[in-house]
Tab-separated table of C-alpha atoms in Angstrom:
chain	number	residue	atom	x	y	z
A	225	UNK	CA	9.053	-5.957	15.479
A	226	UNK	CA	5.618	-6.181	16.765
A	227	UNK	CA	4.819	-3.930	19.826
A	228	UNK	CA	2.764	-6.493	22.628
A	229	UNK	CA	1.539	-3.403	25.028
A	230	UNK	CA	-2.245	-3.531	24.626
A	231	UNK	CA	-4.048	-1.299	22.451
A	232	UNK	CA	-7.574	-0.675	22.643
A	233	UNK	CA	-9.664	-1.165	20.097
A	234	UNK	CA	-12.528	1.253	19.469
A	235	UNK	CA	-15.988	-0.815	17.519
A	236	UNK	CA	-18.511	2.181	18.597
A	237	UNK	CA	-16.654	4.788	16.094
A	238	UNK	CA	-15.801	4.096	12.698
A	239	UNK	CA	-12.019	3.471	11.827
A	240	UNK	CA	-10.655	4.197	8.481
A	241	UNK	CA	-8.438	1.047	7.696
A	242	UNK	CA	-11.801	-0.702	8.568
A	243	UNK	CA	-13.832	1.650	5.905
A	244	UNK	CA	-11.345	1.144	3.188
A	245	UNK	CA	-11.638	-2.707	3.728
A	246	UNK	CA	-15.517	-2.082	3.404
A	247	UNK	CA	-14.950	-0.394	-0.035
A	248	UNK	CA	-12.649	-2.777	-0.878
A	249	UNK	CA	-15.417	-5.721	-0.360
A	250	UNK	CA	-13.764	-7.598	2.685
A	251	UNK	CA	-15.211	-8.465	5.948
A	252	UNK	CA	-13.561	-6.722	8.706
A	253	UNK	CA	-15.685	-4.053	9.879
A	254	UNK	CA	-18.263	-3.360	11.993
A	255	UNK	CA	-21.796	-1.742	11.044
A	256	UNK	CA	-20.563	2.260	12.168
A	257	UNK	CA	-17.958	1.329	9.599
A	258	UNK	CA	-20.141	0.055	6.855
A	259	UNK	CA	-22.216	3.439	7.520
A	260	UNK	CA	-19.353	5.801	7.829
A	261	UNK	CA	-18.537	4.058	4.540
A	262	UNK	CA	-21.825	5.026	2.347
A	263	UNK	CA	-21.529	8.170	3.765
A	264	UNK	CA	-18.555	8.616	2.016
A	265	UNK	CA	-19.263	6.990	-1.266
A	266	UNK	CA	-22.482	9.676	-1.193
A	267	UNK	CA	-19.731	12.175	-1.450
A	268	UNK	CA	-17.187	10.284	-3.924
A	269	UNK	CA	-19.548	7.683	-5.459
A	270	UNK	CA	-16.480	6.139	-7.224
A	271	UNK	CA	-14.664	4.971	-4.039
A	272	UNK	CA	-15.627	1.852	-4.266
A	273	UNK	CA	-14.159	1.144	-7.901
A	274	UNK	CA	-11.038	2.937	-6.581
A	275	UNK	CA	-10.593	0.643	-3.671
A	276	UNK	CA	-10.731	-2.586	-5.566
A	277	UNK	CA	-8.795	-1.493	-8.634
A	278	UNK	CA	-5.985	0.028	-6.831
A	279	UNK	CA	-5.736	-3.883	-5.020
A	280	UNK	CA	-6.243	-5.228	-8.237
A	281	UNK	CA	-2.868	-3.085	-9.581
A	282	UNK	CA	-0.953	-4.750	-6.278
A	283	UNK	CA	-2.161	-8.083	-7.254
A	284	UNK	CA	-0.949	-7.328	-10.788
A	285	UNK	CA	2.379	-6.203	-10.091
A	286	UNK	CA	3.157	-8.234	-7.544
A	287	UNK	CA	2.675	-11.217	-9.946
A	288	UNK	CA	4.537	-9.734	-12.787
A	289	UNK	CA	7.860	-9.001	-10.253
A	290	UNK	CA	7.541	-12.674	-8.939
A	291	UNK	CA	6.796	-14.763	-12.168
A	292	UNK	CA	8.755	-11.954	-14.976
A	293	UNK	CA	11.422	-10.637	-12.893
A	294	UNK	CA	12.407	-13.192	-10.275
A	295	UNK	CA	12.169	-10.933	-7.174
A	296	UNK	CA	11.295	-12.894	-4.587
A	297	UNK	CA	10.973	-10.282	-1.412
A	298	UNK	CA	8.631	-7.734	-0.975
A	299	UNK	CA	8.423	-5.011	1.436
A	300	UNK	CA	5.178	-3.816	1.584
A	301	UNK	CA	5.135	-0.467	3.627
A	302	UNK	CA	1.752	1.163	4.665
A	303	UNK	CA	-0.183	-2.677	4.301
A	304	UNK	CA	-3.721	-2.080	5.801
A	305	UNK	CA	-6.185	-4.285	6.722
A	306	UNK	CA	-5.847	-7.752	5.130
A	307	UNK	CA	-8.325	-8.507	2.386
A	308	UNK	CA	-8.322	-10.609	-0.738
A	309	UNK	CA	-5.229	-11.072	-2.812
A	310	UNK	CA	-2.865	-9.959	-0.180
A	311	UNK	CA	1.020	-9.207	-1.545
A	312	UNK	CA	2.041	-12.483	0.859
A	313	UNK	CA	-0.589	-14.587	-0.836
A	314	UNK	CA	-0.126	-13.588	-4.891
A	315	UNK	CA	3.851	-13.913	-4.544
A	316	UNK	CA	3.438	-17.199	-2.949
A	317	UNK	CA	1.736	-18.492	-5.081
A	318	UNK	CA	4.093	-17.781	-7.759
A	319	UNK	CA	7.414	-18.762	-6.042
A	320	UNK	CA	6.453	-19.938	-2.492
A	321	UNK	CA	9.735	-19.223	-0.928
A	322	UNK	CA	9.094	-15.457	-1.476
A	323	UNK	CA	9.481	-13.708	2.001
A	324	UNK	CA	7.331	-10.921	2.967
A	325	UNK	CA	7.393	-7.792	5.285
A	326	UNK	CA	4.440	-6.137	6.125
A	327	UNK	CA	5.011	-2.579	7.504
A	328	UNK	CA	2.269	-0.646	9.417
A	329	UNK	CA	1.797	0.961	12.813
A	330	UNK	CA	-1.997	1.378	12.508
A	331	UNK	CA	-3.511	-0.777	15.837
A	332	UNK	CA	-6.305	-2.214	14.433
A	333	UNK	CA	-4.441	-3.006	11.272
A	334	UNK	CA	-2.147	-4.946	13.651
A	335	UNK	CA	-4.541	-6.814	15.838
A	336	UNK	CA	-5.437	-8.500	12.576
A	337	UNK	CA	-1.684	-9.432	11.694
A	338	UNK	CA	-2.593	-12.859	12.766
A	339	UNK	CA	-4.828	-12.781	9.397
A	340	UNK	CA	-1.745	-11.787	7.986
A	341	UNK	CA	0.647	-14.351	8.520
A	342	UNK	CA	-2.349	-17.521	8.402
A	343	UNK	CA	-1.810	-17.701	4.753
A	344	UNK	CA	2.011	-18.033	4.517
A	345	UNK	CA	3.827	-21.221	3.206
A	346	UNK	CA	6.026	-23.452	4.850
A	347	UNK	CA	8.606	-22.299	2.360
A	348	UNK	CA	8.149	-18.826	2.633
A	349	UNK	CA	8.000	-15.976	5.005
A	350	UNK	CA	5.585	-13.563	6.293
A	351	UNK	CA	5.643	-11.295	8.902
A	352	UNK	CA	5.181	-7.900	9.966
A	353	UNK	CA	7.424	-4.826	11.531
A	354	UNK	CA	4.911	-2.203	14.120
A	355	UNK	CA	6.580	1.065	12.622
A	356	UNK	CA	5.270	4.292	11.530
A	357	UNK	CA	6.613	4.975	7.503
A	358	UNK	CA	7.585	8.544	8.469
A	359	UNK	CA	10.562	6.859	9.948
A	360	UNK	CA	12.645	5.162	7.249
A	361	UNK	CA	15.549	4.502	8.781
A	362	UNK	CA	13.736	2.461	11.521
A	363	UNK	CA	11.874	0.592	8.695
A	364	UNK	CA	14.983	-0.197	7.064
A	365	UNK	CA	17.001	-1.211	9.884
A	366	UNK	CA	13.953	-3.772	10.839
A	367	UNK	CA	13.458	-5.233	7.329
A	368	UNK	CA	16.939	-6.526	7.714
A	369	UNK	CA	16.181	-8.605	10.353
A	370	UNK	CA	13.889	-10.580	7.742
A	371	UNK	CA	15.249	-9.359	4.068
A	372	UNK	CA	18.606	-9.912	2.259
A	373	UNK	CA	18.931	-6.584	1.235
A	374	UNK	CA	21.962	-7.119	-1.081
A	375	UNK	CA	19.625	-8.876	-3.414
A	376	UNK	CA	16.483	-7.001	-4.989
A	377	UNK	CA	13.205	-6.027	-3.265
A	378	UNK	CA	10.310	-4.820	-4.096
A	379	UNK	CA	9.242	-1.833	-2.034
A	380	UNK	CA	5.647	-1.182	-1.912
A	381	UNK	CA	4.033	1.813	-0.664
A	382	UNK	CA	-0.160	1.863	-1.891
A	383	UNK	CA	-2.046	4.765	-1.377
A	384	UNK	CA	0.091	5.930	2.196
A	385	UNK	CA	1.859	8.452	1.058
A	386	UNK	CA	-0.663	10.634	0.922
A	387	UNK	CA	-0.894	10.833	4.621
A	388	UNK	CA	3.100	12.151	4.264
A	389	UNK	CA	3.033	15.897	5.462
A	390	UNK	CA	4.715	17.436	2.069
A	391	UNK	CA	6.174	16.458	-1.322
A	392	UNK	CA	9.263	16.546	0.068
A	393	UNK	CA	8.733	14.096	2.935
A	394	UNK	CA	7.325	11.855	0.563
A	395	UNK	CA	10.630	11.849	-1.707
A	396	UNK	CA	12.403	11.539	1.803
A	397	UNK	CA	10.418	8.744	3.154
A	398	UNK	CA	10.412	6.983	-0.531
A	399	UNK	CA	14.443	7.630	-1.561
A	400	UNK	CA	15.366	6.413	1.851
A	401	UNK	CA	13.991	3.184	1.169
A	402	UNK	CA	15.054	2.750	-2.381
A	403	UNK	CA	18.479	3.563	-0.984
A	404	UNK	CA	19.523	0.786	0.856
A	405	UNK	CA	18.131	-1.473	-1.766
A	406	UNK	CA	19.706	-3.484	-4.263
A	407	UNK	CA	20.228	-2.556	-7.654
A	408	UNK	CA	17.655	-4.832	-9.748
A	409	UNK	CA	14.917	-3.340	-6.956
A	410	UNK	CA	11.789	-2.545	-7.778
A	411	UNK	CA	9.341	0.520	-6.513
A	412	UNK	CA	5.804	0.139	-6.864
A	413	UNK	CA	3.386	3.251	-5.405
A	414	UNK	CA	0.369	4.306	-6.278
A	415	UNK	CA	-1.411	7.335	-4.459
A	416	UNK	CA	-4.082	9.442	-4.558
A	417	UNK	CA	-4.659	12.418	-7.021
A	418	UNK	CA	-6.115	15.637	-6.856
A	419	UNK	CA	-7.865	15.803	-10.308
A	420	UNK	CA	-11.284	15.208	-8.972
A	421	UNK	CA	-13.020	17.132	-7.190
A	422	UNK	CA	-15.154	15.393	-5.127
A	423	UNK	CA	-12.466	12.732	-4.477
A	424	UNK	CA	-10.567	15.386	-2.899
A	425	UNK	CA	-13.199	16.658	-0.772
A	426	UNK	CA	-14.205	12.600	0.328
A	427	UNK	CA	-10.539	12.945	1.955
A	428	UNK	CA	-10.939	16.288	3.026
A	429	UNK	CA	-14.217	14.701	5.100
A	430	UNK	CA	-12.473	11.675	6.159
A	431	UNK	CA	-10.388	13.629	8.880
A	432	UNK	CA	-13.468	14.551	10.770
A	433	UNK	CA	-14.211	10.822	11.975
A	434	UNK	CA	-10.881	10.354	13.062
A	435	UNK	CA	-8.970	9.478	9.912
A	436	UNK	CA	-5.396	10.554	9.974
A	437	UNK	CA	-5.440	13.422	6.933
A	438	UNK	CA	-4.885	12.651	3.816
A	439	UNK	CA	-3.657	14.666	0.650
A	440	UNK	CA	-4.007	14.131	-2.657
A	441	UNK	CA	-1.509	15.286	-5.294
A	442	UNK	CA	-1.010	16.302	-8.306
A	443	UNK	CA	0.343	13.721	-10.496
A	444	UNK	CA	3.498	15.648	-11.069
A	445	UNK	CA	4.330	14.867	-7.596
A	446	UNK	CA	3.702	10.894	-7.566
A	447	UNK	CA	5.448	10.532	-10.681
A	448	UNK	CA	8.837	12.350	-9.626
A	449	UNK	CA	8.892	9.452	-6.806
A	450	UNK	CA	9.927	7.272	-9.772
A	451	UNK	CA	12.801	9.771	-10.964
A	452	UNK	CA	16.190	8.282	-11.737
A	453	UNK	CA	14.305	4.932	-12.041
A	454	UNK	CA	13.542	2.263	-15.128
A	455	UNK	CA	10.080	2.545	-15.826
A	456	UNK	CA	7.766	-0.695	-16.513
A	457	UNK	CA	5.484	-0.138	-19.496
A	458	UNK	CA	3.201	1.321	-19.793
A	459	UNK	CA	4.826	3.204	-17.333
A	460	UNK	CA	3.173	6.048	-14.854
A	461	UNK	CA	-0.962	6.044	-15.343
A	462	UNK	CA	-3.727	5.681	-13.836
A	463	UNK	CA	-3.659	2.416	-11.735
A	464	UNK	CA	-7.021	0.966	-13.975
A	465	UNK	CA	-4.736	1.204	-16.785
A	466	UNK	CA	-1.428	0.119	-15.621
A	467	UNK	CA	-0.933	-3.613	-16.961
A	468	UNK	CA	2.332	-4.870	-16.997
A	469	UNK	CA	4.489	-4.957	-19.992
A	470	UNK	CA	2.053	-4.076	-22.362
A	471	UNK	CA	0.395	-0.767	-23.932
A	472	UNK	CA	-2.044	1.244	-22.116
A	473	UNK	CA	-5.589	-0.298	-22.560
A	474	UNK	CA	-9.187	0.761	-21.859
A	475	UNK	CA	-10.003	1.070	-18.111
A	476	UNK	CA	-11.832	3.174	-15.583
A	477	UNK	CA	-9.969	6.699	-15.022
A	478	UNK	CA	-9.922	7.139	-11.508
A	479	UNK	CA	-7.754	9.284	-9.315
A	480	UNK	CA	-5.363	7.253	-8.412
A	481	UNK	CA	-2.083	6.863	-9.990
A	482	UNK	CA	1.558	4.811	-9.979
A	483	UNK	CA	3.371	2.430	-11.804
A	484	UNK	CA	6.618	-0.086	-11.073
A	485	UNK	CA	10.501	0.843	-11.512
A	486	UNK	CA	13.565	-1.089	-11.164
A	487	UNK	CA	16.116	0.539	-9.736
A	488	UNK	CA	19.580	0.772	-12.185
């Protein structure tokens, strides 16, 4: 649950949950942010369409599980700063009794948790667990404080996993989750890839102000998270591309890559 020793807050050096939510077009950051932020999209100029079309695959799959498949908890592991069309506020508005957990450890994601939980209903739930990913077992232990997890849930992990030390923590980290799910569950990643170039060194860059590192994959990797698991068409692609039930389509090809499962 959420840790109440103070945390300082640093606004005279740029943050990276704050940058992202600048390339994602929301409001919390500060002008070193905003700067650190250009600086980056001179290196990867397509940042920007990354940020806002990986949210826009959350906001679509989140939908789809509420209003096609009836799951009506979420665990969303890795969440970030709060922007527009937050997991909370697109599966509430599809079945406001949905309850949602909100996993991150990150302390200026967490002094804006309050942001989180404004938009909740009266039906639902929303809240939020201070734990670091890397520890599953913790994760899972705390989610059942808030989830039923004898009935399905939709874990979530978007665009963390690259901060996981190898492929094989990531499998770790992701298969301890899926296992002590439900059977109907659903997994929905997406992460970064390595196939451009100058995406890759945009991360490479983004240690040196502070950011935690960050590794893109190859998309061999991200897909065998979803191994052993029913795919939803059109199944693993590039996150642009990825719409629900239905054929791949025209879209932006950007480095960044998932899909949804249920698990058997």
């Amino acid at each position: 649950m959420p840790d109440e020793r103070p945390r300082t807050i640093r606004t005279d050096i740029p943050h990276p949950a704050r940058i992202w939510n600048y390339w994602m077009g929301g409001n919390d950051y500060y002008e070193v942010d905003r700067i650190a932020g250009d600086a980056g999209s001179a290196v990867y100029p397509g940042i920007g369409t990354l940020a806002t079309e990986t949210r826009r695959f959350l906001a679509r799959a989140v939908r789809y599980l509420a209003a096609e498949k009836g799951i009506r908890q979420f665990l969303d592991i890795g969440t970030g700063l709060p922007t527009v069309q937050n997991t909370h506020e697109v599966a509430q508005r599809v079945a406001p009794e949905s309850r949602i957990v909100y996993v991150d450890n990150d302390p200026v994601v967490l002094a804006h948790a309050r942001a989180l939980l404004a938009g909740t209903t009266d039906e639902g739930v929303t809240t939020y667990i201070d734990t670091d990913y890397r520890h599953p077992e913790i994760v899972v232990a705390d989610a059942r404080h808030i989830l039923n997890l004898t009935e399905p849930v939709a874990v979530m992990f978007m665009g963390v996993l690259g901060h996981a030390r190898s492929a094989a923590e990531m499998r770790r980290i992701v298969h301890t989750v899926l296992e002590a799910t439900a059977a109907g569950s659903y997994l929905v990643l997406w992460d970064g890839t390595d196939d451009d170039d100058a995406y890759v060194r945009l991360c490479a860059e983004s240690a040196d102000i502070g950011g935690e590192p960050y590794m893109p994959r190859p998309q061999s990797e991200i897909r065998a998270l979803f191994d052993g698991l029913e795919p939803v068409a059109p199944g693993f692609t590039s996150v642009a591309r990825w719409q629900p039930g239905e054929p791949i389509t025209a879209g932006p090809s950007i480095p960044a890559y998932g899909g949804a499962a249920r698990k058997p």
